[in-house]
XYZ file of C-alpha atoms in Angstrom:
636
model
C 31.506 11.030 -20.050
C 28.537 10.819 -22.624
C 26.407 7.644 -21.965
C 23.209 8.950 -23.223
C 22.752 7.763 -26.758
C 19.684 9.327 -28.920
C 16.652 7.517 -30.318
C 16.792 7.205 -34.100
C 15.170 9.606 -35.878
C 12.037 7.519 -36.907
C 11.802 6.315 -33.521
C 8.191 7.283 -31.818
C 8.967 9.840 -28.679
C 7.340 13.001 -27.012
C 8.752 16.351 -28.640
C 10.032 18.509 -27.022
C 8.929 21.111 -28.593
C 5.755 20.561 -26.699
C 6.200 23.069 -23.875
C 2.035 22.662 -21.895
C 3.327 20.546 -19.347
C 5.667 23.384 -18.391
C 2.319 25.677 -18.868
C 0.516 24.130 -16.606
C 3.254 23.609 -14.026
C 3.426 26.895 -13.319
C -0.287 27.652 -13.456
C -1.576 29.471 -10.867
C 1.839 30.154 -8.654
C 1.407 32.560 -5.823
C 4.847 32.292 -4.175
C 7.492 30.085 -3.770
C 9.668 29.340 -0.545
C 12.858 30.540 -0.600
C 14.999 28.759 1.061
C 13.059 25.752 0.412
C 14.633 23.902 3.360
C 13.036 22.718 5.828
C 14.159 21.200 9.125
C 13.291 19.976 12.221
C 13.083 20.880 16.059
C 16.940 20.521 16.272
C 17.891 22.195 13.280
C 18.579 19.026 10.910
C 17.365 19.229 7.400
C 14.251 17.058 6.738
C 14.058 18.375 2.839
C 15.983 20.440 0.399
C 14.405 20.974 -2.565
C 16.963 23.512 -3.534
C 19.486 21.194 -4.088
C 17.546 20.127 -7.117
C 18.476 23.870 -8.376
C 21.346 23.141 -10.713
C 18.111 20.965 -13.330
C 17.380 25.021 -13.991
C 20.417 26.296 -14.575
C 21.974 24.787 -17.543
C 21.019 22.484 -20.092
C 20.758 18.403 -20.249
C 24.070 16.814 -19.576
C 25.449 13.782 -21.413
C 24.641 12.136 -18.491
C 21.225 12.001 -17.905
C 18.515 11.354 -20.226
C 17.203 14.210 -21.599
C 13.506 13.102 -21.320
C 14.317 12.397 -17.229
C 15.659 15.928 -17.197
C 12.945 17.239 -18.375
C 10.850 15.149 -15.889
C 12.929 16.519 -13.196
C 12.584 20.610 -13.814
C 8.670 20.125 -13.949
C 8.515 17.595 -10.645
C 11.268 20.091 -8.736
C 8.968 23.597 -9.099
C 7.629 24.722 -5.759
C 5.507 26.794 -3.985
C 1.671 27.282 -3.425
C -0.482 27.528 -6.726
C -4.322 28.466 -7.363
C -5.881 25.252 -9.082
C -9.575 27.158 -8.627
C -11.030 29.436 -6.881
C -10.966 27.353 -3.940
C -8.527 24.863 -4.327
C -4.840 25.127 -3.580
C -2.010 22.792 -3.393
C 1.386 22.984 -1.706
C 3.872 21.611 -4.055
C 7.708 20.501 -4.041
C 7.472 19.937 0.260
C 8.013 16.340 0.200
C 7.937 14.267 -2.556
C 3.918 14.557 -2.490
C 1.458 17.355 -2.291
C -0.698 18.674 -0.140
C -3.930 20.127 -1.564
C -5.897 22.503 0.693
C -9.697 23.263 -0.172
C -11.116 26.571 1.365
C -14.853 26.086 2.306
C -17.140 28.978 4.435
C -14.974 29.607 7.365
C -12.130 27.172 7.074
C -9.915 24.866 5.082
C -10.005 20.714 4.281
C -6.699 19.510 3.970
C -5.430 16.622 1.754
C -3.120 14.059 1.875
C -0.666 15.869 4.575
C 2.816 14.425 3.256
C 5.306 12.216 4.981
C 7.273 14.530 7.896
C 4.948 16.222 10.173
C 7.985 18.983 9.622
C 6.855 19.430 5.953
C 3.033 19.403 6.671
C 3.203 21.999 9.211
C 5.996 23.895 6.987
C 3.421 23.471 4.076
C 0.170 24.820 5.769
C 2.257 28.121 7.489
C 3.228 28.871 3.784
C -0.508 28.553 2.599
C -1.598 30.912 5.817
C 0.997 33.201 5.217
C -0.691 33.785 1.604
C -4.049 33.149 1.714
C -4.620 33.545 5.709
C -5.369 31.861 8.895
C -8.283 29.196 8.772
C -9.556 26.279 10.917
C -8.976 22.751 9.737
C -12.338 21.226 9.221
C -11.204 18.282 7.998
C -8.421 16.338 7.371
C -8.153 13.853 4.191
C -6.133 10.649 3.138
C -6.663 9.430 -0.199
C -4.706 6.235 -0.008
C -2.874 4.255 2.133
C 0.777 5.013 1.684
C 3.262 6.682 3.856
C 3.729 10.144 1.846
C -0.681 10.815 1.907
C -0.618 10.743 5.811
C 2.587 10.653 7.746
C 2.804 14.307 8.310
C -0.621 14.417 9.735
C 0.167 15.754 12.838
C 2.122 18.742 12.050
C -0.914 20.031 11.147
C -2.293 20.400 15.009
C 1.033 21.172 17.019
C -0.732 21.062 20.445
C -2.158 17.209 19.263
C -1.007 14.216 21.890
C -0.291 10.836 20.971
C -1.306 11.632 17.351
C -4.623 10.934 18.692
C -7.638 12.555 16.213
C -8.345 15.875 16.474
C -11.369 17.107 18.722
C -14.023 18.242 16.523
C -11.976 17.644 12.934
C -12.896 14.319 10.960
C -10.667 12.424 9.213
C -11.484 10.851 6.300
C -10.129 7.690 4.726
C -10.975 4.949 2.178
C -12.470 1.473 3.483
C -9.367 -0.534 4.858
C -6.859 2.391 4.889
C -5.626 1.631 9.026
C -5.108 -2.420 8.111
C -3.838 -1.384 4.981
C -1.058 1.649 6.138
C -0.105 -0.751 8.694
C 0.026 -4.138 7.593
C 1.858 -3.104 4.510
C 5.552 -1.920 6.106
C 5.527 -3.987 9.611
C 5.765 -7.838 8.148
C 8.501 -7.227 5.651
C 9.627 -3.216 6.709
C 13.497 -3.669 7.091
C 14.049 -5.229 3.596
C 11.715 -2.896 2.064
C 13.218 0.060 3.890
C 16.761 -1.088 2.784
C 15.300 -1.696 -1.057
C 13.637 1.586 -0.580
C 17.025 3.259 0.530
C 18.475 2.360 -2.972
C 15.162 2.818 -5.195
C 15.091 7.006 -4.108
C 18.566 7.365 -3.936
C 18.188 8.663 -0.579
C 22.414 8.619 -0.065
C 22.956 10.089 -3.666
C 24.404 13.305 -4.087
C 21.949 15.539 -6.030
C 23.940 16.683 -9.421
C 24.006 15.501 -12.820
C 26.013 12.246 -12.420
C 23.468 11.296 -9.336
C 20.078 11.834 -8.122
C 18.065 14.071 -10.409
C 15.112 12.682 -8.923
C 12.441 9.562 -8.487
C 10.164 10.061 -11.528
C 7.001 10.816 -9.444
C 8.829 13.619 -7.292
C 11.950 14.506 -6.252
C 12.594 12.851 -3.325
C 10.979 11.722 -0.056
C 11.417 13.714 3.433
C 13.093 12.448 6.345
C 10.925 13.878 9.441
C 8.798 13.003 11.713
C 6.193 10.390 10.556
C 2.651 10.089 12.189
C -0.710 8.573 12.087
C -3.765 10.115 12.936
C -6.444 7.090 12.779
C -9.471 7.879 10.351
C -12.690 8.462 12.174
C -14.804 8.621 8.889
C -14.822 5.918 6.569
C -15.680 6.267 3.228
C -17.134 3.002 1.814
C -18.420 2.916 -1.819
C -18.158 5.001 -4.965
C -20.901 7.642 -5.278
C -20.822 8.319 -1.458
C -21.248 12.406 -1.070
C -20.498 14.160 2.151
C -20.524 18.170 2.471
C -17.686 19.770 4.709
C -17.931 23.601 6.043
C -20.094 24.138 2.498
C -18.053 22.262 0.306
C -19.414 19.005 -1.458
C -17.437 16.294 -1.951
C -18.408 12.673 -4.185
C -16.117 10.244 -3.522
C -15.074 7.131 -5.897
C -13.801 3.982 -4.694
C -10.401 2.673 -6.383
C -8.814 -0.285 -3.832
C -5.921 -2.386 -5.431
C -4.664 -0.008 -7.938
C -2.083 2.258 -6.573
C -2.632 1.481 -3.400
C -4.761 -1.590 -1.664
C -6.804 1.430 -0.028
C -7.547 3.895 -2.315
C -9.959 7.219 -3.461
C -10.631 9.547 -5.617
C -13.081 12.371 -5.219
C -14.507 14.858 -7.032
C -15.887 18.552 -5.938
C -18.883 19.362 -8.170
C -18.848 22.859 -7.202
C -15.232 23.506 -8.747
C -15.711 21.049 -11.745
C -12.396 19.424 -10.187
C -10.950 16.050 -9.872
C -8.763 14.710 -7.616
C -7.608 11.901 -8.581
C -4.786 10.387 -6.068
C -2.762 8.248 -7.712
C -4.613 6.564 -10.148
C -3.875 9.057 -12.982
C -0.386 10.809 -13.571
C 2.500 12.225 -15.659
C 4.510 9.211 -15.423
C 3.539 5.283 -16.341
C 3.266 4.284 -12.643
C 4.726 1.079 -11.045
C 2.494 -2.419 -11.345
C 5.110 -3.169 -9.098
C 7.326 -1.361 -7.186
C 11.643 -2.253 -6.845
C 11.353 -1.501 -3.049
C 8.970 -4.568 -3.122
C 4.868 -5.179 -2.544
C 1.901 -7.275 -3.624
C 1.901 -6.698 -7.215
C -0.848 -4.589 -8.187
C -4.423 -5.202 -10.640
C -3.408 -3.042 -13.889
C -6.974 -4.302 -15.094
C -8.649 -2.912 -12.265
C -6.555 0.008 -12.403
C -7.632 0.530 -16.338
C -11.072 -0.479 -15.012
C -11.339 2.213 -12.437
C -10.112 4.921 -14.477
C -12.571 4.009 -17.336
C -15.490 4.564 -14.154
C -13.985 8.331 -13.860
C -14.526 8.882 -17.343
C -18.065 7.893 -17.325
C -18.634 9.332 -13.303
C -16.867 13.037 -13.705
C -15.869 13.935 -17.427
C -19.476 11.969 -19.113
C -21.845 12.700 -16.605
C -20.648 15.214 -14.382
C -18.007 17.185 -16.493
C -14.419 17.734 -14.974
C -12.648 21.402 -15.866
C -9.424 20.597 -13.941
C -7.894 17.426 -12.804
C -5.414 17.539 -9.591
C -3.665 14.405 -8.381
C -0.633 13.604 -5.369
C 1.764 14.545 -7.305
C 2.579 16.766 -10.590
C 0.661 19.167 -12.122
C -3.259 19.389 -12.764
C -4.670 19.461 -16.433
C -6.890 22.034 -17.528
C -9.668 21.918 -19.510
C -12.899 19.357 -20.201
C -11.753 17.850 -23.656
C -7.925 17.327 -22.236
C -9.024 16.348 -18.833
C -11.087 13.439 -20.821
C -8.438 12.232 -23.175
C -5.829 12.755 -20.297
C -7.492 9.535 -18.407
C -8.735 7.712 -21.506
C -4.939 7.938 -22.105
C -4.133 6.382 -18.764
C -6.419 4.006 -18.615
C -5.384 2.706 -22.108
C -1.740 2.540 -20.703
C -2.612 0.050 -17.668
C -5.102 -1.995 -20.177
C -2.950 -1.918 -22.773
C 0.160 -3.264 -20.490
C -2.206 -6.051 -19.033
C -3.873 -7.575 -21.786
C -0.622 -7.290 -24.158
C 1.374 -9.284 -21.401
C -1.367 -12.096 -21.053
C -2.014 -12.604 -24.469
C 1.543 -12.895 -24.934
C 1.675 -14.947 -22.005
C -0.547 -17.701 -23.096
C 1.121 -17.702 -25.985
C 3.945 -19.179 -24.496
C 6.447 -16.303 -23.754
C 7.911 -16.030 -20.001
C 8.162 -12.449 -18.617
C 11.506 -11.567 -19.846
C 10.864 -12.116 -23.102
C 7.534 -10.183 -22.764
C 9.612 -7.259 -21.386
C 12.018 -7.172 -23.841
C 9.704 -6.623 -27.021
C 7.163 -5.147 -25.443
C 5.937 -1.679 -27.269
C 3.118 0.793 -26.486
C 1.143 1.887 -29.198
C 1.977 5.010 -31.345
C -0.248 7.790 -29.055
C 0.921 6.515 -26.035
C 4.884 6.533 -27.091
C 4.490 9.972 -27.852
C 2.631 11.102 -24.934
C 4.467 12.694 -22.059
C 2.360 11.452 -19.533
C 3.251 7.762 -20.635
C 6.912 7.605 -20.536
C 8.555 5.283 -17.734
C 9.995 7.760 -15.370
C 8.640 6.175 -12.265
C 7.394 2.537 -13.131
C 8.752 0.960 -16.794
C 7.078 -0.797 -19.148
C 10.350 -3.490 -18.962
C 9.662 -4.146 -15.051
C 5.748 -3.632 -14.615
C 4.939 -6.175 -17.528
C 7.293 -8.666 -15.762
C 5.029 -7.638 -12.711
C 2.087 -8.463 -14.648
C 3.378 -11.979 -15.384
C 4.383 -12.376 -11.777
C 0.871 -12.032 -10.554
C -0.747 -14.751 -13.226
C 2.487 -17.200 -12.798
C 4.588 -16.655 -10.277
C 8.177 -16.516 -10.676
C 8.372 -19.373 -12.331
C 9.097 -18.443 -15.975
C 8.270 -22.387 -17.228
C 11.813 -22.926 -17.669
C 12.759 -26.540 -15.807
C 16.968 -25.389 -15.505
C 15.450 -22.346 -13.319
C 12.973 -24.601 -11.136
C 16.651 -25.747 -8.868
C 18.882 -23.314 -9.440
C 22.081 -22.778 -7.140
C 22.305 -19.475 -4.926
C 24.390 -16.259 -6.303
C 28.186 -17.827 -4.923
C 27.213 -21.211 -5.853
C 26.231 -20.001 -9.092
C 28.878 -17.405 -9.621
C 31.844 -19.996 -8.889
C 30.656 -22.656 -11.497
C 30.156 -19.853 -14.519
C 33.720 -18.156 -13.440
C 34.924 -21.936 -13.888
C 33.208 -22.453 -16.909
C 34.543 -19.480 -18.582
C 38.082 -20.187 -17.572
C 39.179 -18.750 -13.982
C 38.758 -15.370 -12.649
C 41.568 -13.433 -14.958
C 39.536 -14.798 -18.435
C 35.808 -13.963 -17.058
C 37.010 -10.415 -15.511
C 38.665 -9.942 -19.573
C 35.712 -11.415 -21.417
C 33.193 -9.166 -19.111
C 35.549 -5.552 -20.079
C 35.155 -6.881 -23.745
C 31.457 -6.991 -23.781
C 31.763 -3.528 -21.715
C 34.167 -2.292 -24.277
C 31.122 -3.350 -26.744
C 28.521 -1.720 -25.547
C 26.367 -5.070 -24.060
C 26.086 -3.567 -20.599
C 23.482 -5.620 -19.421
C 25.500 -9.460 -20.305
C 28.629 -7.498 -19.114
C 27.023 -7.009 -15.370
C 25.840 -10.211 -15.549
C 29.276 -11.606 -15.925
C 30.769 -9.571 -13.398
C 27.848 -10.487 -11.030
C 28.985 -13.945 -10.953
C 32.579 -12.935 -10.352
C 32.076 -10.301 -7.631
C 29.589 -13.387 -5.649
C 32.381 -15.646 -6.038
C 35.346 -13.143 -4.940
C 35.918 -15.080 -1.698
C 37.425 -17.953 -3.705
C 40.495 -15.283 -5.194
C 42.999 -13.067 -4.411
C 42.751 -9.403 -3.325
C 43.688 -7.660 -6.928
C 41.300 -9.867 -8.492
C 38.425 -9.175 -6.393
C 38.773 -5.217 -6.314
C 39.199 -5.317 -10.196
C 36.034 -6.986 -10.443
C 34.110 -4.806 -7.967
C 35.469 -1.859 -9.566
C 34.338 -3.156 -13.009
C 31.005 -4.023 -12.146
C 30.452 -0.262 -10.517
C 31.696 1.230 -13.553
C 29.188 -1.268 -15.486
C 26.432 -0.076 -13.245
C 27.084 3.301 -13.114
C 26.836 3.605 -17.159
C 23.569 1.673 -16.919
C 22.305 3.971 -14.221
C 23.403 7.128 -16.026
C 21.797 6.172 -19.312
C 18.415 5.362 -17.383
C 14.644 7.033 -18.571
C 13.661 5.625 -15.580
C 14.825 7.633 -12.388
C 14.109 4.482 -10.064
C 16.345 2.478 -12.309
C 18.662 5.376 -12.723
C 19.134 5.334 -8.695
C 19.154 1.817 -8.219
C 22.412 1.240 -10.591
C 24.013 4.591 -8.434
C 23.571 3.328 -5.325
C 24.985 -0.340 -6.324
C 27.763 1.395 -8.157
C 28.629 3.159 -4.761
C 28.584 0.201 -2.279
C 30.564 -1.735 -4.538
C 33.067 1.448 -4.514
C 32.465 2.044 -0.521
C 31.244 -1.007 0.737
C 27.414 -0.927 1.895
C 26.214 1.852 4.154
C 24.577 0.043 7.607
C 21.304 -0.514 7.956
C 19.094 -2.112 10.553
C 19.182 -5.422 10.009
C 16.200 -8.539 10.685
C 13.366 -8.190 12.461
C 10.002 -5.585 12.110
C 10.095 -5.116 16.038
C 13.181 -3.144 15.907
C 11.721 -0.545 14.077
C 9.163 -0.242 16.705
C 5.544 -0.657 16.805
C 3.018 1.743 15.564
C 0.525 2.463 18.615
C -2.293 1.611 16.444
C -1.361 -1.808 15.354
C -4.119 -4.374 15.835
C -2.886 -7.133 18.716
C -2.981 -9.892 16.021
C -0.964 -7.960 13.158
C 1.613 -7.350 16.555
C 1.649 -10.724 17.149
C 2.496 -11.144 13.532
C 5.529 -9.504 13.319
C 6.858 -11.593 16.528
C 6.290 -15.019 14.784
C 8.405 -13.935 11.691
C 11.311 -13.131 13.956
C 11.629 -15.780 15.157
C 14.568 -17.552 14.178
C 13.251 -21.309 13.404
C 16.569 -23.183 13.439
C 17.305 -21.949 16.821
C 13.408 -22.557 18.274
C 13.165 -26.078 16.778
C 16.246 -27.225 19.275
C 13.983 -26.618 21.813
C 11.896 -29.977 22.722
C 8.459 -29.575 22.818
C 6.227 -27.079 22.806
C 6.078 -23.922 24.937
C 2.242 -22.229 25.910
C 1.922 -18.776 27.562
C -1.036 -17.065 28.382
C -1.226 -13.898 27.917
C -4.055 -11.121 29.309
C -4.475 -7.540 28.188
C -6.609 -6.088 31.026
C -7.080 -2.383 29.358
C -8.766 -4.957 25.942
C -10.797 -7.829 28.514
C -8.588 -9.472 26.035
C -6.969 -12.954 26.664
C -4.144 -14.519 24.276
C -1.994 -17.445 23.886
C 1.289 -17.887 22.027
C 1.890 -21.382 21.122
C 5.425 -22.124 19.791
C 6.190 -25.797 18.529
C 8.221 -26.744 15.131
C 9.480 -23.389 15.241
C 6.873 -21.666 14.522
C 4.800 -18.777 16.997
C 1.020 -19.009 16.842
C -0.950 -16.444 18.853
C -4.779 -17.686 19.560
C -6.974 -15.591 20.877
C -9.208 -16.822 23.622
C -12.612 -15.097 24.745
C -11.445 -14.621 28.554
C -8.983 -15.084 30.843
C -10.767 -17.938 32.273
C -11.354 -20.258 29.262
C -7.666 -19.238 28.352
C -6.281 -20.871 31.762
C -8.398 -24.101 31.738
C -5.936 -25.056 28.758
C -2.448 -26.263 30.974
C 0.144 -22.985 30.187
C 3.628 -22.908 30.638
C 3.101 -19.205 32.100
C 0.606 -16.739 32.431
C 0.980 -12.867 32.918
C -1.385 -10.440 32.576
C -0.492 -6.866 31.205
C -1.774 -3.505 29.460
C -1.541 -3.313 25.508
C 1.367 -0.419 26.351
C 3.253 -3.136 28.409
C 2.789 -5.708 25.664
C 4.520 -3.311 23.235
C 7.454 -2.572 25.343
C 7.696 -6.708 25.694
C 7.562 -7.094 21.972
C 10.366 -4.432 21.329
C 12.893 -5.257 24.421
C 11.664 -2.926 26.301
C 10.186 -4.425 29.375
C 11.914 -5.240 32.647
C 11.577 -9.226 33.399
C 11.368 -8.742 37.185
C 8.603 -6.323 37.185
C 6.512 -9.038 34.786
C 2.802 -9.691 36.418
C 2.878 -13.318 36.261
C -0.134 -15.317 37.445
C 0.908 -18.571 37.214
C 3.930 -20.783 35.691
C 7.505 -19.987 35.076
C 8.068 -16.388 33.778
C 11.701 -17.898 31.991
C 9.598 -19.500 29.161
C 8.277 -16.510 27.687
C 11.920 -14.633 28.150
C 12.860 -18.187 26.109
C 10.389 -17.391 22.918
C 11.409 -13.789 22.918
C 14.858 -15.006 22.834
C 14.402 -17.080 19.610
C 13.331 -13.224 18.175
C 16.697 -11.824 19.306
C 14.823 -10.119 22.307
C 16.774 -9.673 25.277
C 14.608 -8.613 28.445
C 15.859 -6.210 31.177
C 16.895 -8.314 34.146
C 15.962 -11.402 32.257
C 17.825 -14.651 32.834
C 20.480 -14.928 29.503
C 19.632 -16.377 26.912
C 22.455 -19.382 27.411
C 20.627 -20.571 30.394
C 17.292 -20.790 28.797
């Protein structure tokens, strides 16, 4: 089934004919893993890069794009490669690398993937080639999962993921609030989003997965955090590690809220996270986040120019993920290039912005200019121009788009039953949506279907699996005719549950997922009060006080929940805390207040000092929290 439909001939695109990304993808390759499978302690598979195999073995399909084809050979290349003398990175473990700098007796290693399965797979491979060497340091240049998780695979006799004795670790300013904070609050919808935006349940061949733009996929192993104990504050800083000097530059809210680059004057080499790559990056992501500062992103890159190709002079640049550039004069016009792309994107979308247009509209004329459309490094595999200036727009306006109609609109079935009525019952919509299909308007011929599939509860049986069926076949041409692999996945994996039904996923609340061991009492607190379930705690009458005190902190709390909604106060001791009237008070360790928050805890073996124990089993109740031994929640 061809879907892919080629640019016109005057149309501005990259050629093809240009083979140096493929040049310097395979600069400097030692040896590749073969298999390159890796699993974990029980023998399940964590990664398979291999099963991206079949991108080398015959040419584009009809259906993928070719230009996310080509994206997809260069990302799905493995192995360990020389980037200098002293530089090495581990590529095609996880969806990230790991970049391992050799100094006088041993090794700094950076950004250690997600699984601790892939880190530790990742450094035996590097040993195996280029020997055995301490860890002298360990490195995180940003705060997201896949530049940290697999920390501890790196030191299999570590407890607790506690830090390494003798080994620093070395983050940006606000990396622990920021690696936290960002998946607890709103983890199990992002996790589901997330699910569908890397096609984790997509089978890897040409009419699925061929990929997420930035890498091929993420690992599914072991994830860990090893807490910083070096902080790295402002741009210019310089520290010097087993010989090696290091100059670090400060880039928070661009990729990441927490974020680094750093250069190694020694090598001429710049590493520069995320910030720079062979992809136009997300402004904001589909698996959902704060929408990020493309003007400070611009801004910051336009500071490495002037910091390490001006002044200092860069002959390689190395980033998370892809392939480094070589050379001064490309390294330069490589970043001027990528900072022109996030300037270009932001001030384009406000200007057209205050000229009236809404975010849609901005997205669907937007155009790059000339260089940038035909450079390889610009094209929307991972973020698109289409959703990242709608992003942009978001972050000035809201989601308000100015239009009054959408200011009260109904909900999807509410919505989808009036426009199935207005274009004459079920039987006429599902006909006028196969016409528009039949067309070639995919997008107005989802939207259609949309409607119908929301409102299916209203029909009969034929009806509603004709319609479900239509819209996956409208989806799945959409997400087979995708440049951008995100986008690409996304219409799979919709196309699928409407074929299968939904795969289940862990529903509701952040404490099912756990608590990381480092999370700050407040931030734990947090994630509590949102799952609560406010309809249920308003019934109660009045409001409910328990004292809580952490003996291991000298640390007394209070929750406080009235109107349905959970405050936590903090009080400065146990004493001032009880001269306030509480409904109970226990007193606990911070390891006992985690087990509490995540169901763990037995209610009879609760330390209560004073009050009735049955009032704090009734808040955790209102969370769906059940305790062991606990009264029920009906006779609360």
């Amino acid at each position: 089934m061809a879907v892919y439909h080629s640019p016109p001939a005057s149309a501005l695109t990259p050629s093809f004919a240009d083979v140096q990304d493929f040049v310097d993808a395979d600069r400097g390759l030692i040896a590749s893993l073969k298999p390159c499978v890796i699993k974990n302690a029980n023998g399940k598979v964590v990664w398979n890069n291999d099963e991206f195999d079949f991108m080398h073995k015959s040419p584009c399909p009809s259906t993928v794009d070719p230009k996310l084809w080509r994206q997809g050979q260069l990302l799905s290349k493995q192995g360990l490669y020389r980037v200098t003398d002293s530089i090495h990175q581990i590529r095609g473990f996880d969806i990230s690398h790991m970049t391992v700098v050799e100094g006088r007796s041993g090794v700094i290693v950076i950004d250690p993937l997600i699984s601790c399965e892939c880190a530790a797979a990742a450094l035996k491979f590097y040993q195996q080639h280029r020997g055995v060497r301490p860890i002298k340091a360990l490195i995180y240049t940003h705060s997201h999962v896949d530049h940290y998780g697999g920390a501890a695979g790196l030191f299999p006799d570590l407890k607790n993921d506690a830090a390494p004795d003798g080994v620093p670790v070395i983050a940006p300013e606000g990396f622990m609030e920021e690696a936290l904070s960002e998946n607890i609050l709103a983890g199990p919808i992002m996790r589901r989003r997330a699910a569908h935006m890397y096609g984790a349940q997509l089978p890897r061949c040409a009419a699925g997965s061929v990929g997420v733009g930035l890498g091929m996929g993420t690992s599914s192993g072991r994830v860990s955090l090893i807490p910083p104990t070096t902080i790295i504050s402002h741009t210019s800083q310089q520290i010097s590690i087993d010989g090696v000097a290091i100059v670090f530059q400060m880039v928070p809210n661009t990729e990441a809220p927490s974020e680094m680059n750093m250069y190694f004057p020694q090598e001429r080499a710049l590493l520069i996270a995320e910030c720079a790559g062979h992809s136009l990056h997300n402004i904001i992501t589909p698996r959902g986040a704060l929408v990020r500062d493309a003007k400070a992103w611009a801004r910051y890159l336009d500071e490495s120019l002037t910091l390490f190709c001006d002044a200092a002079g860069s002959d390689v640049l190395l980033s998370s993920h892809g392939w480094p550039t070589w050379g001064a004069a490309n390294v330069k016009k490589y970043i001027a290039e990528q900072r022109d792309l996030y300037g270009y994107c932001h001030d384009q979308t406000v200007r057209l912005m205050n000229c009236g247009l809404n975010g849609a509209e901005i997205a669907e004329t937007f155009v790059l200019p000339p260089n940038l459309r035909r450079a390889w490094h610009a094209q929307g595999f991972y973020g698109s121009v289409s959703h990242n200036v709608k992003g942009i727009y978001q972050r000035y306006m809201t989601w308000y788009d100015g239009r009054a109609e959408n200011l009260w609109k109904w909900p999807p079935k509410e919505e989808g039953s009036r426009y199935v009525q207005a274009f004459g019952g079920p039987q006429e919509t599902l006909r006028k949506a196969k016409q528009f299909f039949a067309d070639g308007d995919l997008r107005f011929a989802a939207t259609i279907l949309s409607h119908l599939v929301a409102s299916q509860e209203e029909y009969t049986q034929p009806i509603q699996e004709e319609s479900r069926e239509a819209l996956a076949q409208v989806f799945e041409r959409l997400g087979l005719g995708s440049e951008n692999a995100l986008w690409r996945n996304i219409y799979l994996c919709q196309s699928r549950d409407l074929k299968q039904g939904p795969r289940r996923m862990v529903q509701g609340s952040p404490l099912q997922a756990g608590l990381p061991p480092q999370l700050s009492i407040q931030d734990s607190f947090s994630a509590l009060s949102v799952s609560i379930n406010g309809e249920d705690a308003c019934r109660h009458n009045g409001t409910i006080h328990i004292g809580i005190q952490l003996e291991d902190l000298n640390q007394a709390w209070a929750l406080i929940l009235s109107n349905g909604v959970l405050t936590s106060r903090q009080y400065g001791n146990l004493k001032t805390l009880e001269a306030i009237p509480q409904d109970c008070v226990i007193t606990l360790n911070v390891s006992q207040l985690r087990d509490l928050l995540t169901g763990k805890a037995d209610f009879e073996s609760l330390s209560v000092l004073s009050g009735r124990p049955a009032m704090l089993a009734k808040i955790l109740s209102f969370a769906g929290i059940e305790m062991k031994n606990g009264p029920p929640a009906s006779h609360l």
